[in-house]
Tab-separated table of C-alpha atoms in Angstrom:
chain	number	residue	atom	x	y	z
A	17	MET	CA	60.402	16.591	57.365
A	18	LEU	CA	62.801	17.760	55.050
A	19	LEU	CA	65.466	19.891	56.574
A	20	GLU	CA	67.670	20.656	54.059
A	21	PHE	CA	68.825	19.003	50.484
A	22	THR	CA	72.414	19.600	49.074
A	23	VAL	CA	72.999	18.451	45.641
A	24	GLU	CA	76.463	19.630	43.928
A	25	ASN	CA	77.564	17.742	39.799
A	26	TYR	CA	74.259	16.920	39.230
A	27	ARG	CA	72.875	17.308	35.074
A	28	SER	CA	73.045	21.373	35.282
A	29	ILE	CA	73.846	21.728	39.226
A	30	LYS	CA	77.751	22.117	38.951
A	31	GLU	CA	78.547	23.792	42.030
A	32	PRO	CA	76.697	22.833	44.961
A	33	VAL	CA	73.326	23.862	45.903
A	34	THR	CA	71.254	24.054	49.254
A	35	LEU	CA	67.017	23.954	49.363
A	36	SER	CA	66.452	24.881	52.859
A	37	ALA	CA	63.281	24.407	54.704
A	38	VAL	CA	63.709	25.998	58.041
A	39	ALA	CA	61.433	28.789	58.391
A	40	GLN	CA	63.394	31.741	59.057
A	41	LYS	CA	62.388	33.375	62.128
A	42	ALA	CA	60.497	37.252	62.661
A	43	PRO	CA	62.146	39.789	63.307
A	44	LYS	CA	61.809	40.968	67.078
A	45	ARG	CA	60.598	44.145	66.209
A	46	LYS	CA	57.891	44.949	64.066
A	47	SER	CA	58.092	45.983	60.940
A	48	LEU	CA	55.763	48.826	60.008
A	49	ALA	CA	54.559	46.679	56.991
A	50	LYS	CA	53.187	44.118	59.414
A	51	THR	CA	50.511	47.355	60.811
A	52	LYS	CA	49.865	47.991	57.504
A	53	ARG	CA	46.059	46.808	56.954
A	54	GLY	CA	45.906	43.500	54.612
A	55	VAL	CA	49.015	43.365	55.139
A	56	LYS	CA	50.491	39.781	56.628
A	57	SER	CA	53.575	38.357	58.112
A	58	ASP	CA	54.864	35.234	57.195
A	59	ALA	CA	53.490	33.054	60.215
A	60	GLU	CA	50.238	34.682	59.621
A	61	ILE	CA	50.595	33.747	55.813
A	62	CYS	CA	51.915	30.545	56.972
A	63	PRO	CA	53.068	28.955	60.285
A	64	GLY	CA	55.970	27.165	60.775
A	65	PHE	CA	55.713	23.492	61.702
A	66	PRO	CA	57.305	23.485	65.093
A	67	VAL	CA	60.608	20.572	65.339
A	68	GLU	CA	59.765	18.230	68.376
A	69	GLY	CA	62.836	18.908	71.004
A	70	TRP	CA	64.092	21.540	68.606
A	71	ASP	CA	64.201	25.841	67.743
A	72	MET	CA	62.996	25.760	64.799
A	73	GLU	CA	60.623	25.635	62.945
A	74	LEU	CA	60.008	24.076	58.936
A	75	LEU	CA	58.506	24.706	56.184
A	76	PRO	CA	55.511	22.730	54.354
A	77	VAL	CA	55.347	23.808	51.215
A	78	MET	CA	58.324	25.457	49.247
A	79	ALA	CA	57.978	26.726	45.538
A	80	ILE	CA	60.578	26.707	42.875
A	81	PHE	CA	60.375	29.319	39.877
A	82	GLY	CA	62.774	30.302	37.079
A	83	ALA	CA	63.540	31.427	33.726
A	84	ASN	CA	62.889	27.920	30.957
A	85	ALA	CA	66.181	25.247	30.906
A	86	SER	CA	67.079	27.268	34.023
A	87	GLY	CA	67.669	23.799	36.789
A	88	LYS	CA	64.439	24.318	38.010
A	89	SER	CA	63.333	20.120	37.633
A	90	ASN	CA	66.836	19.008	37.985
A	91	VAL	CA	67.199	20.281	41.922
A	92	LEU	CA	63.533	18.118	42.216
A	93	GLN	CA	64.600	15.145	40.254
A	94	SER	CA	67.913	15.079	41.990
A	95	LEU	CA	66.053	14.994	45.126
A	96	ASP	CA	63.501	12.271	44.099
A	97	TYR	CA	66.619	10.767	42.471
A	98	LEU	CA	68.472	9.935	45.677
A	99	LEU	CA	64.938	9.494	47.723
A	100	MET	CA	64.906	6.720	45.350
A	101	LEU	CA	67.773	4.709	46.110
A	102	MET	CA	67.860	5.459	49.772
A	103	ARG	CA	64.101	3.576	49.504
A	104	GLY	CA	65.617	0.754	47.096
A	105	LYS	CA	62.979	-1.314	47.050
A	106	ASN	CA	62.398	-3.390	44.293
A	107	SER	CA	63.931	-4.063	41.113
A	108	LEU	CA	62.725	-1.017	38.983
A	109	GLU	CA	64.278	1.564	41.665
A	110	ARG	CA	67.390	-0.915	41.483
A	111	LEU	CA	66.910	-0.250	37.239
A	112	TYR	CA	67.056	3.260	37.800
A	113	PHE	CA	69.722	3.240	40.063
A	114	PHE	CA	72.002	1.756	37.087
A	115	THR	CA	70.670	3.810	34.459
A	116	ALA	CA	70.549	7.159	36.180
A	117	SER	CA	73.558	7.356	38.074
A	118	HIS	CA	75.976	9.632	36.886
A	119	GLN	CA	74.668	12.353	35.280
A	120	PRO	CA	77.468	15.346	36.134
A	121	PHE	CA	77.548	18.721	34.755
A	122	GLY	CA	78.102	18.830	31.225
A	123	LEU	CA	79.735	21.959	30.198
A	124	ASP	CA	82.577	21.478	31.811
A	125	GLU	CA	85.794	18.892	31.862
A	126	LYS	CA	86.235	18.453	35.501
A	127	SER	CA	83.356	17.872	36.568
A	128	HIS	CA	83.147	14.723	34.173
A	129	SER	CA	86.126	13.319	36.576
A	130	THR	CA	84.391	14.612	39.250
A	131	PRO	CA	81.858	12.384	42.188
A	132	THR	CA	78.369	13.285	41.908
A	133	ARG	CA	77.646	14.296	46.050
A	134	PHE	CA	74.377	14.169	47.732
A	135	ASP	CA	73.481	15.358	51.688
A	136	LEU	CA	70.329	15.404	52.642
A	137	THR	CA	69.322	16.460	56.582
A	138	ILE	CA	65.998	15.039	57.900
A	139	VAL	CA	64.348	14.809	61.199
A	140	LYS	CA	62.125	12.792	62.222
A	141	ASN	CA	61.152	11.672	66.432
A	142	GLY	CA	62.947	14.547	67.621
A	143	LEU	CA	66.232	12.770	65.314
A	144	ILE	CA	68.241	14.846	63.494
A	145	TYR	CA	69.465	12.282	60.503
A	146	ARG	CA	72.104	13.516	58.601
A	147	TYR	CA	72.983	10.977	55.109
A	148	GLN	CA	75.702	11.866	52.555
A	149	LEU	CA	76.234	10.735	49.403
A	150	GLU	CA	78.395	10.298	46.731
A	151	LEU	CA	78.268	8.170	43.541
A	152	PHE	CA	81.134	8.135	40.366
A	153	GLY	CA	79.171	6.146	37.495
A	154	GLN	CA	77.989	3.621	38.723
A	155	LYS	CA	79.839	3.388	41.876
A	156	VAL	CA	79.616	4.359	45.488
A	157	TYR	CA	82.462	6.396	46.650
A	158	ARG	CA	81.219	7.977	49.897
A	159	GLU	CA	78.603	6.971	51.826
A	160	ILE	CA	78.311	8.454	55.254
A	161	LEU	CA	74.806	8.238	58.378
A	162	SER	CA	74.569	10.252	61.422
A	163	TYR	CA	71.987	11.149	63.416
A	164	THR	CA	71.517	14.060	66.465
A	165	SER	CA	69.796	13.387	69.294
A	166	HIS	CA	67.180	16.871	70.615
A	167	THR	CA	68.651	16.125	74.131
A	168	THR	CA	72.230	16.031	73.500
A	169	LYS	CA	72.111	18.348	70.424
A	170	ARG	CA	75.371	15.972	69.590
A	171	MET	CA	76.076	14.489	66.040
A	172	ARG	CA	77.447	10.813	66.396
A	173	HIS	CA	78.519	8.659	63.131
A	174	LEU	CA	76.404	5.749	62.307
A	175	PHE	CA	78.284	4.145	59.583
A	176	HIS	CA	81.071	5.659	57.105
A	177	ARG	CA	81.664	4.012	54.076
A	178	GLU	CA	84.832	5.202	51.309
A	179	TRP	CA	86.562	3.957	48.592
A	180	SER	CA	89.635	3.338	48.826
A	181	GLU	CA	92.074	3.228	45.109
A	182	SER	CA	94.907	1.651	46.784
A	183	GLN	CA	93.493	-0.979	48.320
A	184	SER	CA	90.328	-1.650	45.800
A	185	MET	CA	88.209	-2.093	48.788
A	186	TYR	CA	86.024	-0.193	50.930
A	187	THR	CA	86.889	0.507	54.206
A	188	TRP	CA	84.129	1.422	57.450
A	189	LYS	CA	83.394	3.136	60.542
A	190	ASN	CA	80.436	2.468	62.698
A	191	GLY	CA	79.283	4.766	65.522
A	192	GLU	CA	78.065	2.668	68.637
A	193	ALA	CA	75.223	3.399	68.490
A	194	PHE	CA	75.521	1.113	64.895
A	195	ALA	CA	76.195	-1.981	66.960
A	196	GLY	CA	74.739	-5.607	65.550
A	197	SER	CA	74.244	-8.030	63.517
A	198	HIS	CA	74.228	-6.160	60.777
A	199	ILE	CA	77.593	-4.589	59.827
A	200	GLN	CA	78.634	-8.158	59.614
A	201	LEU	CA	76.746	-7.532	56.058
A	202	GLN	CA	79.112	-4.652	55.480
A	203	PRO	CA	81.447	-6.126	53.144
A	204	THR	CA	78.831	-8.334	51.158
A	205	ILE	CA	78.217	-4.726	50.049
A	206	SER	CA	78.424	-4.463	46.189
A	207	GLU	CA	80.013	-1.336	44.768
A	208	ASN	CA	77.197	-0.411	43.307
A	209	ASP	CA	74.206	-0.487	46.211
A	210	LEU	CA	73.794	1.442	49.027
A	211	PHE	CA	73.976	0.337	52.483
A	212	ILE	CA	71.046	2.733	53.756
A	213	SER	CA	68.980	1.323	50.943
A	214	LEU	CA	70.014	-2.339	53.310
A	215	ILE	CA	69.832	-1.175	56.792
A	216	ASN	CA	65.848	0.408	55.822
A	217	ARG	CA	64.978	-3.216	54.568
A	218	LEU	CA	66.324	-5.077	57.799
A	219	LYS	CA	64.246	-2.214	60.631
A	220	ILE	CA	66.776	-1.295	62.578
A	221	LYS	CA	66.029	0.394	65.734
A	222	ILE	CA	68.228	3.438	66.163
A	223	THR	CA	67.369	4.221	62.315
A	224	ALA	CA	63.681	3.287	61.633
A	225	PRO	CA	62.706	7.068	62.367
A	226	LEU	CA	64.939	7.351	58.871
A	227	SER	CA	63.119	4.644	57.398
A	228	GLU	CA	59.730	5.410	58.711
A	229	PHE	CA	60.183	8.984	56.935
A	230	LEU	CA	61.217	7.206	53.485
A	231	GLY	CA	58.374	5.289	53.731
A	232	VAL	CA	55.913	8.062	53.139
A	233	CYS	CA	57.690	9.741	50.602
A	234	ILE	CA	55.719	8.931	47.059
A	235	PRO	CA	58.857	8.453	44.465
A	236	GLY	CA	58.450	9.571	41.302
A	237	LEU	CA	58.473	13.121	40.180
A	238	LEU	CA	54.146	14.346	39.864
A	239	PRO	CA	52.250	15.048	37.145
A	240	VAL	CA	52.576	10.689	37.770
A	241	PRO	CA	52.370	8.671	34.810
A	242	SER	CA	49.213	8.167	32.746
A	243	ASP	CA	48.885	4.843	33.831
A	244	THR	CA	48.445	6.050	37.487
A	245	MET	CA	44.830	5.464	37.284
A	246	ASN	CA	45.612	2.027	36.546
A	247	ILE	CA	47.126	1.260	39.761
A	248	ILE	CA	44.913	2.831	42.020
A	249	TYR	CA	42.398	0.656	40.510
A	250	ALA	CA	44.286	-2.430	41.070
A	251	ASN	CA	45.200	-1.392	44.071
A	252	LEU	CA	40.989	-1.023	45.098
A	253	MET	CA	39.925	-3.932	43.409
A	254	ARG	CA	42.916	-6.295	44.812
A	255	ASP	CA	39.916	-8.297	46.442
A	256	THR	CA	36.311	-9.097	45.674
A	257	VAL	CA	35.315	-7.487	49.295
A	258	GLU	CA	35.426	-3.645	49.512
A	259	THR	CA	37.129	-2.874	53.037
A	260	GLU	CA	36.497	0.000	54.591
A	261	GLU	CA	39.713	1.374	53.779
A	262	ASP	CA	38.773	1.354	50.080
A	263	MET	CA	35.450	3.292	50.362
A	264	ALA	CA	37.056	5.638	51.950
A	265	ILE	CA	39.291	6.311	49.951
A	266	LYS	CA	37.077	6.604	46.955
A	267	ARG	CA	34.782	8.747	48.898
A	268	ASN	CA	37.954	11.151	49.898
A	269	ILE	CA	38.249	11.195	45.904
A	270	VAL	CA	35.044	11.809	44.743
A	271	GLN	CA	35.247	14.809	47.478
A	272	LEU	CA	38.140	16.192	46.163
A	273	LEU	CA	37.348	16.783	42.507
A	274	LYS	CA	33.987	17.833	43.185
A	275	MET	CA	35.222	20.272	45.940
A	276	PHE	CA	37.605	21.257	42.848
A	277	ASP	CA	34.850	21.903	40.472
A	278	VAL	CA	35.317	19.679	37.615
A	279	GLY	CA	32.190	18.750	36.834
A	280	ILE	CA	32.390	14.940	37.957
A	281	SER	CA	29.586	14.258	40.489
A	282	ASP	CA	30.146	11.230	41.562
A	283	LEU	CA	33.092	8.140	40.568
A	284	GLU	CA	32.480	4.485	39.533
A	285	PHE	CA	35.499	1.537	39.792
A	286	ARG	CA	33.812	-1.229	38.014
A	287	LYS	CA	35.606	-5.136	38.635
A	288	PRO	CA	36.683	-7.077	35.355
A	289	ASN	CA	33.225	-9.054	36.104
A	290	ASP	CA	30.984	-5.948	35.556
A	291	LYS	CA	29.138	-5.811	31.662
A	292	ASP	CA	31.049	-2.683	30.736
A	293	ASP	CA	34.695	-2.613	30.080
A	294	ALA	CA	36.648	-2.769	33.496
A	295	GLY	CA	37.881	0.712	35.003
A	296	ILE	CA	37.364	3.723	37.140
A	297	TYR	CA	34.648	5.655	35.230
A	298	ALA	CA	33.567	9.518	35.337
A	299	ILE	CA	29.609	10.401	36.791
A	300	HIS	CA	28.176	13.198	35.123
A	301	GLU	CA	24.455	14.814	35.894
A	302	ARG	CA	22.885	15.926	33.009
A	303	LYS	CA	20.316	19.332	33.699
A	304	ASP	CA	17.124	17.282	33.607
A	305	GLY	CA	18.570	14.970	36.658
A	306	ARG	CA	19.967	12.016	34.211
A	307	LYS	CA	22.904	10.678	35.504
A	308	VAL	CA	25.738	9.650	32.195
A	309	SER	CA	28.960	7.955	32.482
A	310	TRP	CA	32.455	7.512	30.680
A	311	LYS	CA	36.169	6.345	31.401
A	312	PHE	CA	38.084	8.669	33.350
A	313	GLU	CA	40.869	8.239	30.485
A	314	GLU	CA	38.436	10.534	28.251
A	315	GLU	CA	38.818	13.818	30.495
A	316	SER	CA	40.651	16.527	30.220
A	317	LEU	CA	44.308	16.202	30.792
A	318	GLY	CA	44.026	18.588	33.199
A	319	THR	CA	40.787	16.436	35.383
A	320	GLN	CA	43.551	13.844	34.866
A	321	SER	CA	46.018	15.959	36.179
A	322	LEU	CA	43.978	17.116	39.501
A	323	PHE	CA	42.811	13.285	39.807
A	324	SER	CA	46.269	11.728	40.227
A	325	PHE	CA	47.518	14.274	42.197
A	326	GLY	CA	44.656	14.662	44.349
A	327	CYS	CA	44.999	10.844	45.110
A	328	SER	CA	48.928	11.714	46.190
A	329	ILE	CA	47.685	14.903	48.602
A	330	LEU	CA	45.180	12.273	50.176
A	331	ILE	CA	47.625	10.263	50.674
A	332	ILE	CA	50.434	12.281	52.075
A	333	LEU	CA	48.832	14.387	53.589
A	334	LYS	CA	47.616	11.482	56.251
A	335	GLU	CA	50.543	9.821	56.335
A	336	GLY	CA	52.681	12.664	56.192
A	337	GLY	CA	56.037	12.580	54.459
A	338	LEU	CA	57.168	14.804	51.187
A	339	VAL	CA	55.747	14.901	47.326
A	340	LEU	CA	57.681	16.442	44.337
A	341	PHE	CA	56.127	17.952	41.503
A	342	ASP	CA	57.256	20.200	38.661
A	343	GLU	CA	55.626	22.223	37.246
A	344	LEU	CA	52.457	22.539	39.250
A	345	GLY	CA	49.652	24.167	37.309
A	346	SER	CA	50.681	23.677	33.897
A	347	ASN	CA	46.973	22.318	33.716
A	348	LEU	CA	45.162	23.093	36.507
A	349	HIS	CA	43.517	26.611	37.139
A	350	PRO	CA	45.465	29.035	39.644
A	351	GLN	CA	42.508	28.852	42.150
A	352	ILE	CA	43.065	25.078	41.904
A	353	THR	CA	46.404	25.504	42.557
A	354	SER	CA	46.363	28.219	45.217
A	355	TYR	CA	44.211	25.419	47.215
A	356	ILE	CA	46.292	22.905	47.078
A	357	ILE	CA	49.763	24.909	48.613
A	358	GLN	CA	46.972	25.924	51.008
A	359	LEU	CA	45.930	22.467	51.687
A	360	PHE	CA	49.814	21.550	52.819
A	361	GLN	CA	50.045	25.282	54.900
A	362	SER	CA	47.139	25.007	57.334
A	363	PRO	CA	48.100	22.621	60.110
A	364	LYS	CA	44.156	21.668	60.228
A	365	THR	CA	44.474	19.908	57.278
A	366	ASN	CA	47.731	19.090	57.123
A	367	PRO	CA	48.325	17.757	60.858
A	368	LYS	CA	51.358	15.416	60.536
A	369	GLY	CA	53.071	18.115	59.165
A	370	ALA	CA	53.336	16.873	54.872
A	371	GLN	CA	55.691	19.125	52.487
A	372	LEU	CA	54.731	19.845	48.932
A	373	ILE	CA	58.019	20.859	46.724
A	374	PHE	CA	57.158	21.995	43.340
A	375	THR	CA	58.591	24.317	40.677
A	376	SER	CA	56.433	26.602	38.528
A	377	HIS	CA	56.453	29.138	35.612
A	378	ASP	CA	53.002	30.458	37.448
A	379	ASN	CA	54.403	33.819	38.570
A	380	THR	CA	50.128	34.946	39.862
A	381	LEU	CA	51.158	31.795	42.823
A	382	GLN	CA	53.500	34.835	43.817
A	383	ARG	CA	50.378	37.157	44.644
A	384	ASN	CA	47.953	37.711	47.382
A	385	GLN	CA	50.518	36.414	50.003
A	386	LEU	CA	50.279	33.368	48.751
A	387	LEU	CA	53.818	32.037	49.597
A	388	ARG	CA	55.901	33.098	52.415
A	389	ARG	CA	58.952	35.145	51.079
A	390	ASP	CA	61.279	31.985	52.488
A	391	GLU	CA	59.025	29.305	50.801
A	392	ILE	CA	59.340	31.391	47.375
A	393	TRP	CA	62.770	29.690	45.374
A	394	PHE	CA	64.137	30.898	42.282
A	395	THR	CA	66.980	29.388	39.488
A	396	GLU	CA	69.172	31.291	37.287
A	397	LYS	CA	71.969	30.007	34.948
A	398	LYS	CA	75.170	31.645	35.595
A	399	PRO	CA	77.751	32.897	32.785
A	400	ASP	CA	79.146	28.898	32.524
A	401	GLN	CA	74.882	28.081	32.185
A	402	SER	CA	75.606	25.748	35.266
A	403	THR	CA	72.522	26.139	37.968
A	404	ASN	CA	71.533	29.035	40.700
A	405	LEU	CA	69.219	28.137	43.474
A	406	TYR	CA	68.651	31.078	46.449
A	407	SER	CA	65.521	32.003	47.859
A	408	LEU	CA	63.690	35.262	48.055
A	409	ALA	CA	64.327	35.640	51.747
A	410	ASP	CA	67.980	36.409	50.823
A	411	PHE	CA	66.655	39.888	49.213
A	412	LYS	CA	65.309	41.469	52.322
A	413	VAL	CA	62.297	42.102	50.927
A	414	ARG	CA	59.138	43.585	52.952
A	415	ASN	CA	56.118	41.253	52.875
A	416	ASP	CA	53.685	43.848	51.830
A	417	LEU	CA	56.317	44.254	48.011
A	418	ALA	CA	54.355	42.784	45.051
A	419	ILE	CA	56.410	40.143	44.552
A	420	ASP	CA	54.573	38.824	41.113
A	421	LYS	CA	55.453	42.135	39.467
A	422	ALA	CA	59.073	42.536	41.176
A	423	TYR	CA	59.880	38.781	39.668
A	424	LEU	CA	58.658	39.638	35.853
A	425	ASP	CA	60.686	42.696	36.304
A	426	GLY	CA	63.343	41.353	36.784
A	427	ARG	CA	63.964	42.680	40.871
A	428	PHE	CA	65.146	39.240	41.743
A	429	GLY	CA	66.847	36.668	38.577
A	430	ALA	CA	65.825	33.984	37.159
A	431	VAL	CA	63.960	35.187	34.000
A	432	PRO	CA	65.031	34.757	30.824
A	433	PHE	CA	66.379	37.650	28.701
A	434	LEU	CA	64.825	38.252	25.032
A	435	PRO	CA	64.903	41.053	22.095
A	436	GLU	CA	62.993	44.364	22.988
A	437	THR	CA	60.569	43.409	20.131
A	438	VAL	CA	59.358	39.978	18.309
A	439	GLU	CA	60.928	41.407	15.113
A	440	GLU	CA	64.430	41.525	16.673
A	441	LEU	CA	63.644	37.745	17.823
A	442	LEU	CA	63.354	36.919	14.380
A	443	GLY	CA	66.059	38.890	12.719
A	444	VAL	CA	63.599	41.000	10.438
A	445	ASP	CA	63.717	44.557	10.192
């Protein structure tokens, strides 16, 4: 699971900002708010997921709210970008590195000559891994991987790679636990390649848990591209004979759509040799009981978005991992959005600790104690137009507060500054 992510000098982010999934510990003394009827504590809203061997709990959901152009999407995009670089499994992801690597803060001259920095900490199988990366243009300036075992609680370096301007080459340092033939490959790593992506493919024992974590993360911000259905269709139709796994996936997809009440009674996956065009078809029932069908692409954008996200949900909840969603709720009914969040918050539907990080403008998600206070985050523009990221938990508010109202009132910042009247906005007397 993700513990913490820090990014610096990336797009609208100038100074380091940190997103933490570590749940805040409940106070020893119960507050008066917790004794009020109908008011839940944070742990009752969503129990933290305990970390094996460590005295901490992690959050399965983190929601980022803020005004337009405040940098919400850039926080998610930077994390998604780093995860894709670390995975580095195919040429498409390699191309992404070349085309999107160094995007420094654009409103400060100094930032253009400063590396972009990423710092990711995750936990898997009782091991905490910390990966640090500095990029400038298409060159890797620094790459560091370290780990901590719950048995020793002592951080140990696995490898440290740093560019030396004076020598025009990299200096490498390796920890004792990282010994092996893979070290001989280090001199062959070019300045625009990541060593972490190579060791993930080599399946080194000491880094296997980290590689496993990266393997179940879904790359690319959701909502996913419109061709996602074609990808799902191609995977399910890859063989002439359907496997049990294929049929289970189809059943789960249909069950999820029925649960969200979008009017679809079934799905049909037609193969290329069928009479009609191949593809995914939505089945609807008329009042007289007869069934009609049409291509899924003819469904509403909200239904298509739900289908794509639903498939990602099924994968992530089954495997455990991380999924990022930009503007969750933009094409979905608020009750559906709320239900998706609760799927991740419940240990019963999320037994492997999958995590959902999303941005949203929908402040109704702040109501009815749907989210814990430490699950709510805000982005706000600083005076220099850079992004600031902070948690609602920093404000020490009571858990019976109407957070959505307080947010719109500007109590936590992260709202747009608008003229008092529409006439003033358009300059009309």
